[in-house]
Coordinates of C-alpha atoms in Angstrom, one line a residue:
Chain A
M622 CA 122.5 70.3 110.7
T623 CA 123.9 70.7 113.8
A624 CA 123.1 72.2 117.3
Q625 CA 124.0 75.6 116.4
D626 CA 122.2 75.7 113.1
P627 CA 119.3 78.3 113.2
L628 CA 117.2 76.2 111.3
M629 CA 117.6 73.7 113.9
R630 CA 116.9 77.0 116.5
A631 CA 113.6 77.9 114.0
A632 CA 112.2 74.6 114.8
D633 CA 111.9 75.6 118.7
P634 CA 109.8 78.7 118.3
M635 CA 110.1 79.3 121.7
L636 CA 114.2 80.1 121.5
P637 CA 115.3 83.5 120.7
R638 CA 118.0 84.8 118.1
L639 CA 120.9 86.7 119.0
F640 CA 120.6 90.0 117.3
R641 CA 123.1 92.9 117.8
V642 CA 121.0 96.4 117.6
E643 CA 123.5 98.1 114.4
K644 CA 121.8 101.3 115.0
V645 CA 118.7 103.1 116.6
R646 CA 116.9 105.9 114.8
R647 CA 114.9 108.4 117.1
E648 CA 111.7 108.9 115.4
L649 CA 109.2 111.5 117.6
S650 CA 109.7 111.7 121.3
D651 CA 108.8 108.7 122.5
T652 CA 109.0 106.7 119.3
F653 CA 111.9 105.2 117.7
T654 CA 113.1 102.8 115.4
M655 CA 116.4 99.9 115.5
E656 CA 118.2 98.7 113.1
L657 CA 119.1 94.8 113.9
V658 CA 121.6 92.4 112.5
A659 CA 121.8 88.7 113.3
E660 CA 124.8 87.8 115.4
D661 CA 124.4 84.6 113.3
G662 CA 125.1 86.2 110.0
W663 CA 122.2 84.9 108.9
E664 CA 118.8 86.3 107.0
F665 CA 115.3 87.6 108.2
V666 CA 113.2 86.4 106.1
F667 CA 109.9 88.2 107.1
Q668 CA 106.3 89.0 104.9
P669 CA 104.9 92.3 105.8
G670 CA 102.3 92.0 108.7
Q671 CA 104.3 89.9 110.9
F672 CA 106.0 90.0 114.3
N673 CA 108.8 89.5 116.7
M674 CA 108.7 89.1 120.2
L675 CA 111.8 91.2 121.4
Y676 CA 113.5 90.1 124.2
V677 CA 115.5 92.6 127.1
F678 CA 117.7 90.2 128.6
G679 CA 116.1 90.4 132.0
V680 CA 113.3 93.1 132.0
G681 CA 110.9 91.0 129.4
E682 CA 109.7 90.2 126.1
I683 CA 107.2 91.8 123.7
P684 CA 105.1 91.5 120.4
I685 CA 106.5 94.3 118.5
S686 CA 106.0 95.0 114.4
I687 CA 108.5 94.3 112.2
S688 CA 108.8 97.3 110.5
G689 CA 111.6 97.4 107.3
D690 CA 111.0 96.4 103.8
P691 CA 110.8 92.3 103.5
A692 CA 112.8 91.9 100.3
D693 CA 116.1 93.5 102.6
R694 CA 117.2 90.1 104.5
S695 CA 119.9 91.9 105.5
R696 CA 119.0 93.7 108.8
L697 CA 115.4 93.5 110.6
V698 CA 114.3 96.9 111.2
H699 CA 111.2 98.0 114.2
T700 CA 109.7 101.2 115.3
T701 CA 108.6 101.1 118.9
R702 CA 106.7 103.1 120.7
A703 CA 108.0 102.9 124.9
V704 CA 105.4 103.2 127.5
G705 CA 106.0 100.6 129.2
P706 CA 109.0 99.0 130.9
V707 CA 110.2 96.7 127.9
S708 CA 109.8 99.1 125.3
Q709 CA 111.4 101.4 127.7
A710 CA 114.4 99.0 128.2
L711 CA 114.5 98.3 124.5
D712 CA 114.5 102.6 124.4
E713 CA 117.8 102.5 126.1
L714 CA 119.5 99.8 123.8
K715 CA 122.7 101.8 122.1
A716 CA 124.4 100.2 119.1
G717 CA 126.5 97.5 119.6
D718 CA 123.9 95.6 122.4
S719 CA 122.3 92.4 121.9
L720 CA 118.7 92.0 122.2
G721 CA 116.6 88.4 121.7
V722 CA 114.4 87.3 118.9
R723 CA 112.0 85.0 118.7
G724 CA 110.0 85.1 115.1
P725 CA 108.2 86.5 112.8
F726 CA 105.1 84.9 114.5
G727 CA 101.6 85.5 113.0
T728 CA 99.4 86.0 109.5
T729 CA 100.3 88.6 106.7
W730 CA 99.4 91.4 104.5
P731 CA 97.7 89.7 101.2
V732 CA 99.8 91.3 99.7
E733 CA 99.6 88.8 96.4
A734 CA 96.2 88.5 96.4
A735 CA 95.4 92.8 96.1
Y736 CA 97.2 92.1 92.3
G737 CA 95.6 93.7 90.0
R738 CA 92.6 96.0 92.6
D739 CA 93.6 99.4 93.7
L740 CA 95.0 99.2 97.2
I741 CA 94.6 101.8 100.8
F742 CA 96.5 102.1 103.5
V743 CA 94.8 103.6 105.9
A744 CA 97.5 103.7 109.5
G745 CA 96.8 106.3 112.2
G746 CA 99.3 106.8 114.7
V747 CA 102.3 104.3 115.3
G748 CA 99.7 102.2 112.9
L749 CA 101.9 102.9 109.6
A750 CA 104.9 101.3 111.1
P751 CA 103.4 97.7 110.5
L752 CA 102.2 98.7 107.4
R753 CA 105.3 100.4 105.7
P754 CA 106.2 96.3 105.3
A755 CA 103.3 96.0 102.9
I756 CA 103.8 99.8 101.7
Y757 CA 107.4 98.6 100.4
H758 CA 106.3 95.9 98.6
A759 CA 103.4 97.4 96.7
M760 CA 106.3 99.8 96.2
A761 CA 108.5 97.4 94.9
N762 CA 105.4 95.6 92.6
R763 CA 103.6 99.2 91.6
E764 CA 102.6 97.9 88.4
R765 CA 100.0 95.2 89.9
Y766 CA 98.1 97.4 91.6
G767 CA 95.4 100.3 90.3
R768 CA 95.2 102.9 92.4
V769 CA 97.8 102.5 95.5
M770 CA 96.8 105.4 98.6
V771 CA 97.8 106.0 101.3
L772 CA 95.7 107.9 104.4
Y773 CA 97.3 108.6 107.0
G774 CA 96.6 110.2 110.5
A775 CA 98.3 111.7 113.7
R776 CA 98.1 113.7 117.0
T777 CA 99.5 116.5 115.4
P778 CA 102.3 117.7 113.2
E779 CA 105.1 117.3 115.3
D780 CA 103.6 112.9 116.0
I781 CA 104.1 112.5 111.6
L782 CA 105.3 109.2 111.7
Y783 CA 108.3 108.6 108.5
K784 CA 107.9 111.9 108.1
K785 CA 110.5 112.0 105.4
E786 CA 109.3 108.8 103.9
L787 CA 105.4 110.4 103.9
E788 CA 106.9 113.2 101.6
R789 CA 108.8 110.7 99.5
W790 CA 106.3 108.5 98.6
R791 CA 103.9 112.0 98.0
G792 CA 106.3 113.0 96.0
R793 CA 106.2 109.9 93.4
F794 CA 103.6 110.1 90.3
D795 CA 101.9 106.7 90.8
M796 CA 101.4 107.3 94.4
D797 CA 98.7 109.5 96.7
V798 CA 99.2 110.3 99.9
L799 CA 96.6 112.4 102.8
V800 CA 97.9 112.9 106.3
T801 CA 95.6 115.2 108.3
V802 CA 96.5 116.1 112.2
D803 CA 93.9 115.5 115.0
R804 CA 95.1 119.4 115.9
A805 CA 97.7 121.7 114.6
T806 CA 100.0 123.3 115.5
G807 CA 102.3 125.7 113.9
K808 CA 102.8 126.5 110.2
W809 CA 100.6 123.1 109.1
G810 CA 98.6 123.7 106.4
G811 CA 97.3 120.8 105.4
N812 CA 94.1 118.3 106.8
V813 CA 93.1 118.8 110.3
G814 CA 90.5 116.2 111.5
V815 CA 90.0 112.0 112.1
V816 CA 91.3 109.8 109.8
T817 CA 88.3 108.4 108.9
N818 CA 87.4 112.0 106.9
L819 CA 90.4 110.6 104.5
V820 CA 88.5 107.7 103.2
M821 CA 85.4 109.7 102.7
K822 CA 86.8 112.1 100.5
G823 CA 89.6 109.1 98.7
G824 CA 89.3 108.9 94.9
F825 CA 89.3 105.2 94.4
D826 CA 87.1 102.7 93.2
P827 CA 85.5 101.1 96.4
L828 CA 84.8 97.7 94.2
Q829 CA 88.3 97.2 93.4
T830 CA 89.6 98.3 96.5
T831 CA 91.5 96.5 98.9
A832 CA 92.0 98.0 102.4
F833 CA 95.0 97.2 104.8
I834 CA 94.0 99.4 108.2
C835 CA 96.4 99.6 111.3
G836 CA 96.3 102.0 114.0
P837 CA 94.6 102.1 118.0
E838 CA 91.8 100.0 117.3
V839 CA 88.6 102.3 117.9
M840 CA 90.6 104.1 114.8
M841 CA 90.4 101.0 113.0
R842 CA 86.8 100.1 114.1
Y843 CA 85.5 103.5 112.8
G844 CA 87.8 102.8 109.2
A845 CA 86.2 100.0 108.0
Q846 CA 82.9 101.6 109.0
A847 CA 83.6 104.0 106.7
M848 CA 85.5 102.1 103.9
E849 CA 81.9 100.2 103.8
K850 CA 80.2 103.4 104.1
R851 CA 82.1 104.0 100.5
G852 CA 81.8 100.5 99.4
V853 CA 84.2 98.5 100.0
G854 CA 83.5 95.4 100.4
R855 CA 84.0 93.5 104.3
D856 CA 85.8 90.7 102.9
H857 CA 88.5 93.3 101.2
I858 CA 89.1 95.5 104.2
W859 CA 92.3 93.7 106.4
L860 CA 93.5 94.6 110.0
S861 CA 95.6 95.0 112.3
V862 CA 94.6 93.8 115.7
E863 CA 96.8 93.4 119.0
R864 CA 96.5 92.2 122.0
N865 CA 98.9 90.8 125.1
M866 CA 100.5 88.4 123.4
K867 CA 103.2 86.3 125.5
C868 CA 104.4 82.9 123.1
G869 CA 103.0 84.3 120.1
C870 CA 102.9 80.8 118.4
G871 CA 99.6 79.8 119.4
L872 CA 100.3 78.0 123.3
C873 CA 99.7 80.5 125.8
G874 CA 96.3 81.1 125.2
H875 CA 97.2 84.8 126.7
C876 CA 95.9 86.3 123.7
Q877 CA 93.3 84.3 123.0
W878 CA 90.0 86.8 121.3
G879 CA 86.9 85.5 121.1
P880 CA 87.3 82.4 118.7
H881 CA 91.1 83.4 117.5
F882 CA 94.3 83.0 119.5
V883 CA 95.8 86.6 118.1
C884 CA 99.4 85.5 117.9
K885 CA 98.9 82.9 115.3
D886 CA 95.4 83.6 113.5
G887 CA 95.7 87.6 113.3
P888 CA 97.2 90.2 114.1
V889 CA 95.9 90.5 110.4
F890 CA 92.9 89.8 110.2
R891 CA 90.1 89.8 106.8
Y892 CA 87.1 92.6 109.0
D893 CA 84.1 90.2 107.7
R894 CA 85.9 86.9 110.2
I895 CA 86.0 90.4 113.3
A896 CA 83.8 92.6 113.3
D897 CA 81.1 90.7 115.5
L898 CA 84.5 90.6 117.9
F899 CA 84.8 94.4 118.0
A900 CA 80.8 94.7 119.3
I901 CA 81.9 92.4 122.4
S902 CA 83.3 95.1 124.7
E903 CA 84.5 92.2 127.7
L904 CA 87.0 90.9 124.4
Chain B
M1179 CA 80.9 135.3 85.0
V1180 CA 78.9 132.2 85.8
K1181 CA 76.0 132.3 84.2
P1182 CA 73.1 130.7 85.2
Q1183 CA 73.4 127.8 82.8
D1184 CA 76.3 126.7 84.4
L1185 CA 75.7 127.0 87.7
G1186 CA 73.3 124.0 87.1
H1187 CA 76.2 122.0 85.3
I1188 CA 77.5 123.1 88.6
I1189 CA 75.4 121.5 90.7
D1190 CA 74.4 118.5 88.7
E1191 CA 78.1 117.2 89.0
H1192 CA 78.0 117.9 92.8
P1193 CA 78.1 114.9 94.2
F1194 CA 75.9 117.0 96.8
F1195 CA 73.5 117.3 94.4
Q1196 CA 72.9 114.1 92.8
G1197 CA 69.7 112.6 92.6
L1198 CA 67.8 115.8 91.9
N1199 CA 64.7 115.9 89.7
A1200 CA 64.8 119.5 87.1
P1201 CA 62.2 121.4 89.3
L1202 CA 64.0 121.4 92.0
R1203 CA 67.8 121.7 90.5
E1204 CA 66.0 125.4 89.0
A1205 CA 65.2 126.0 92.3
L1206 CA 68.1 125.8 94.0
V1207 CA 70.2 127.2 90.9
C1208 CA 68.2 130.6 91.4
C1209 CA 69.6 130.8 95.1
A1210 CA 73.3 130.2 94.1
A1211 CA 76.3 131.7 93.0
N1212 CA 79.4 131.3 92.4
E1213 CA 82.7 132.7 94.1
R1214 CA 86.4 133.1 94.8
F1215 CA 88.2 133.9 98.3
V1216 CA 91.9 134.0 97.9
A1217 CA 94.1 132.5 100.9
G1218 CA 93.5 134.0 104.8
E1219 CA 90.3 135.0 103.8
H1220 CA 86.8 134.5 105.6
L1221 CA 84.2 132.7 104.4
F1222 CA 81.9 133.9 107.5
R1223 CA 83.3 134.6 111.1
E1224 CA 81.9 133.1 114.4
G1225 CA 78.4 134.4 115.2
A1226 CA 77.4 136.3 112.3
E1227 CA 74.3 135.9 110.6
A1228 CA 74.0 132.5 108.8
R1229 CA 73.2 133.8 105.5
K1230 CA 75.1 131.6 103.4
F1231 CA 76.0 128.0 102.7
Y1232 CA 79.0 126.4 100.3
L1233 CA 79.9 123.8 98.2
I1234 CA 83.1 123.8 97.7
R1235 CA 83.9 123.0 94.2
Q1236 CA 88.7 123.5 94.6
G1237 CA 90.5 124.5 97.5
Q1238 CA 90.6 124.2 101.2
V1239 CA 88.9 125.8 104.0
A1240 CA 89.8 125.8 107.5
I1241 CA 87.2 125.1 110.2
E1242 CA 88.4 127.6 113.7
V1243 CA 87.5 129.1 116.9
E1244 CA 88.9 132.3 117.7
A1245 CA 91.2 132.3 120.9
P1246 CA 92.2 134.7 123.0
V1247 CA 96.1 136.5 122.3
R1248 CA 96.7 133.0 120.5
K1249 CA 96.3 131.7 116.7
P1250 CA 93.3 130.8 115.8
I1251 CA 92.7 126.6 116.5
I1252 CA 91.7 124.7 113.7
L1253 CA 88.9 122.5 114.3
E1254 CA 88.8 120.2 111.1
T1255 CA 89.3 120.8 107.4
L1256 CA 87.2 120.5 104.6
S1257 CA 88.3 119.7 100.8
D1258 CA 87.0 119.6 97.3
G1259 CA 83.5 118.4 97.0
E1260 CA 82.6 118.7 100.8
V1261 CA 79.6 121.3 102.0
L1262 CA 80.0 124.1 104.6
G1263 CA 77.7 125.9 106.9
W1264 CA 74.5 124.2 108.1
S1265 CA 73.9 127.1 111.1
W1266 CA 71.4 128.4 108.8
L1267 CA 69.5 125.6 109.2
V1268 CA 69.3 125.8 113.1
P1269 CA 68.1 129.2 115.0
P1270 CA 69.5 132.0 115.8
H1271 CA 71.2 131.3 112.3
R1272 CA 74.1 132.6 113.6
T1273 CA 77.4 130.6 112.4
A1274 CA 79.4 128.5 115.2
F1275 CA 82.4 128.6 113.7
T1276 CA 84.8 130.4 111.7
A1277 CA 85.4 129.6 107.7
R1278 CA 88.7 130.9 106.2
A1279 CA 90.3 130.0 103.0
Q1280 CA 93.7 128.1 103.6
T1281 CA 94.1 128.1 99.5
T1282 CA 92.2 129.8 97.2
V1283 CA 88.9 128.9 97.4
R1284 CA 85.9 128.2 94.5
V1285 CA 82.8 127.4 95.6
L1286 CA 79.1 127.4 94.9
S1287 CA 77.4 129.5 97.3
F1288 CA 73.9 129.6 97.9
D1289 CA 71.5 132.6 99.7
T1290 CA 69.7 130.6 102.3
T1291 CA 67.1 133.4 102.2
C1292 CA 66.2 132.6 99.5
L1293 CA 66.7 129.4 99.5
L1294 CA 64.6 129.0 103.3
K1295 CA 61.4 130.3 101.4
K1296 CA 61.5 128.3 98.8
M1297 CA 61.6 125.6 101.3
E1298 CA 58.9 126.6 103.1
A1299 CA 56.9 127.3 100.1
D1300 CA 57.6 123.5 98.9
P1301 CA 58.2 121.1 101.2
A1302 CA 59.7 118.6 98.8
L1303 CA 62.7 120.6 98.2
G1304 CA 63.0 121.3 101.8
F1305 CA 63.2 117.7 102.2
A1306 CA 65.6 116.6 99.3
V1307 CA 68.2 119.6 101.2
L1308 CA 67.4 118.6 104.5
R1309 CA 67.8 115.1 103.6
R1310 CA 71.1 116.1 102.2
F1311 CA 72.6 117.7 104.8
V1312 CA 71.6 115.4 107.8
P1313 CA 73.9 112.7 106.5
I1314 CA 76.5 115.5 107.2
M1315 CA 75.5 116.7 110.2
A1316 CA 75.7 113.4 111.6
H1317 CA 79.0 112.5 110.2
R1318 CA 80.6 115.7 111.8
L1319 CA 79.4 115.4 114.9
S1320 CA 80.8 111.4 114.9
A1321 CA 83.8 112.6 113.3
A1322 CA 83.9 115.2 116.5
R1323 CA 83.4 113.1 118.8
L1324 CA 86.3 110.5 117.5
Q1325 CA 88.2 113.8 118.1
L1326 CA 87.7 114.1 121.3
L1327 CA 89.1 110.7 122.2
D1328 CA 92.5 111.8 121.3
L1329 CA 92.9 108.2 119.7
Y1330 CA 97.0 108.3 119.1
G1331 CA 97.5 110.0 123.1
P1332 CA 99.1 108.3 125.4
A1333 CA 95.8 107.3 127.2
M1334 CA 94.5 105.3 124.4
A1335 CA 98.0 104.1 122.8
A1336 CA 97.6 101.4 125.6
A1337 CA 100.8 99.2 125.9
P1338 CA 100.1 95.9 125.9
K1339 CA 98.3 94.1 129.4
A1340 CA 102.4 92.7 130.6
E1341 CA 103.5 95.7 129.9
K1342 CA 101.0 97.9 132.1
K1343 CA 102.2 98.2 135.4
P1344 CA 105.3 100.4 135.1
K1345 CA 108.2 98.0 137.6
T1346 CA 110.6 100.5 139.3
E1347 CA 113.7 100.6 138.8
K1348 CA 114.2 98.2 142.0
A1349 CA 112.0 95.9 140.6
V1350 CA 113.4 95.5 137.4
K1351 CA 117.5 94.9 139.5
A1352 CA 115.4 92.2 141.0
S1353 CA 114.2 90.3 138.3
K1354 CA 117.5 90.9 136.4
G1355 CA 118.8 88.6 139.6
R1356 CA 115.8 86.5 138.8
N1357 CA 116.3 85.9 135.6
R1358 CA 120.6 85.5 135.4
S1359 CA 119.7 82.2 134.6
A1360 CA 117.5 83.2 131.8
V1361 CA 121.2 85.2 130.4
A1362 CA 123.3 82.8 131.5
A1363 CA 120.9 80.0 129.0
L1364 CA 121.0 83.1 126.6
E1365 CA 124.9 83.6 126.9
G1366 CA 125.5 80.0 125.6
V1367 CA 123.4 80.9 122.5
R1368 CA 125.3 84.1 121.9
A1369 CA 128.7 81.6 121.9
E1370 CA 126.4 79.1 119.4
A1371 CA 125.9 82.2 117.0
Q1372 CA 129.7 83.2 117.5
A1373 CA 130.8 79.6 116.2
D1374 CA 128.1 79.8 113.5
K1375 CA 129.2 83.5 112.1
A1376 CA 133.2 82.0 112.6
A1377 CA 132.4 78.4 110.2
L1378 CA 130.2 80.3 107.9
K1379 CA 133.4 82.7 107.9
L1380 CA 135.8 80.3 107.5
A1381 CA 133.4 78.6 104.7
K1382 CA 133.5 81.8 102.6
A1383 CA 137.4 81.9 102.5
K1384 CA 138.1 78.5 101.6
G1385 CA 135.4 79.4 98.9
E1386 CA 133.2 76.4 99.6
K1387 CA 129.3 77.1 99.6
P1388 CA 128.0 76.9 103.2
A1389 CA 125.1 73.7 103.1
K1390 CA 122.1 75.9 103.8
K1391 CA 122.3 79.4 103.8
K1392 CA 119.3 80.9 102.4
A1393 CA 117.6 79.6 105.9
K1394 CA 114.3 80.4 106.6
S1395 CA 114.1 82.0 110.0
S1396 CA 110.9 79.9 111.1

């Protein structure tokens, strides 16, 4: 093993790998998807639900969920909303630019534990991005699941993320996709209302359902409650939590949330393990 | 033409009236009718006397607010299995919003003048109807409040704490200066990566199998 060996670098989670921006795609006015390729030529292996620390040189580092296909190890895909200086600096990167990547970190959506059950994805806004690797996995292993449903809520029809992909998924005979917007604009003729309404409408067997929920925390809380109301057990509801992460590997404690470090014990948590924490506003 | 016994079947199958006993079900059937609306047609308009409520059997209905000099604002859509209209329960019994069919809509409508009379005469029926309406009203209120939050808007899409204070261009430049040593270190990493890549290419060209090709990145 040489000093250049990625295995050696992997042993130090604080050491970034160098990646090159291969492609940048504008998703929404403030949201973009970057495809990255490792400059060392080695593959990148991750599980659905994990995140990376992306480092823009001289600006800073932020945690971003991986939103690509876990089966494609040749490239790394991240969808990011530009809301702060680092994500805005990421937004300014162009094809050919370099950035540092540490990861993958964190817990994963339990896609294999859900084999044999109905699988319901509930996403809000850019929360669809961290769920997309799990959706890809479900589609690649479609015969292993019962019903597969994507329930997605966005602010307006113009804010729907991965619109073409959602349309493609909806076109499949073995998958249901329901989309709702908070505010209808233009010629929108679909559902209007909060995404939790879709949970109440969705036709699935609650006793045989595993739900993965991702979006703004308030939406996840109410989404999980709606799932519970439908009869889905807390131990079959999973959420992806976001906190202020720095090291990404449980060393610094910045992301401590009650007894958990979100970067190490999360970001994907089982609802019954964190439901009480949602009630503590100081956290 | 739908016969009263068919209306009874429809009521039996509708989740809203699950668990209703036979006499109460018969009372409801007496006030029910089957109706159909084409896309664009109004089921009721804002401010009108609330004489009916609807169980949507099929189709999508938009709840709208009329606004001057612009298209109506859609607040919510309702579809198969949902209940439309509860202004008839609350004085002055006038509809608060407009309901418009977005697709062809098939509904079971209930004459609320007829139903209110029966509910007043039979408290058990009144209780059965109200206990079905109240959770719907609570759910709609909760959903409306959530909608007000603008969950996916800029205010709720909080950046991580480290990102919250946007830096000025000057501050970013200063930060770049401070991080020059870090950048230099990463240049070293980049050189290593390029050497890695070259070694990998060379190995491939020679037809050798790299020792650890499928290395996990962490």
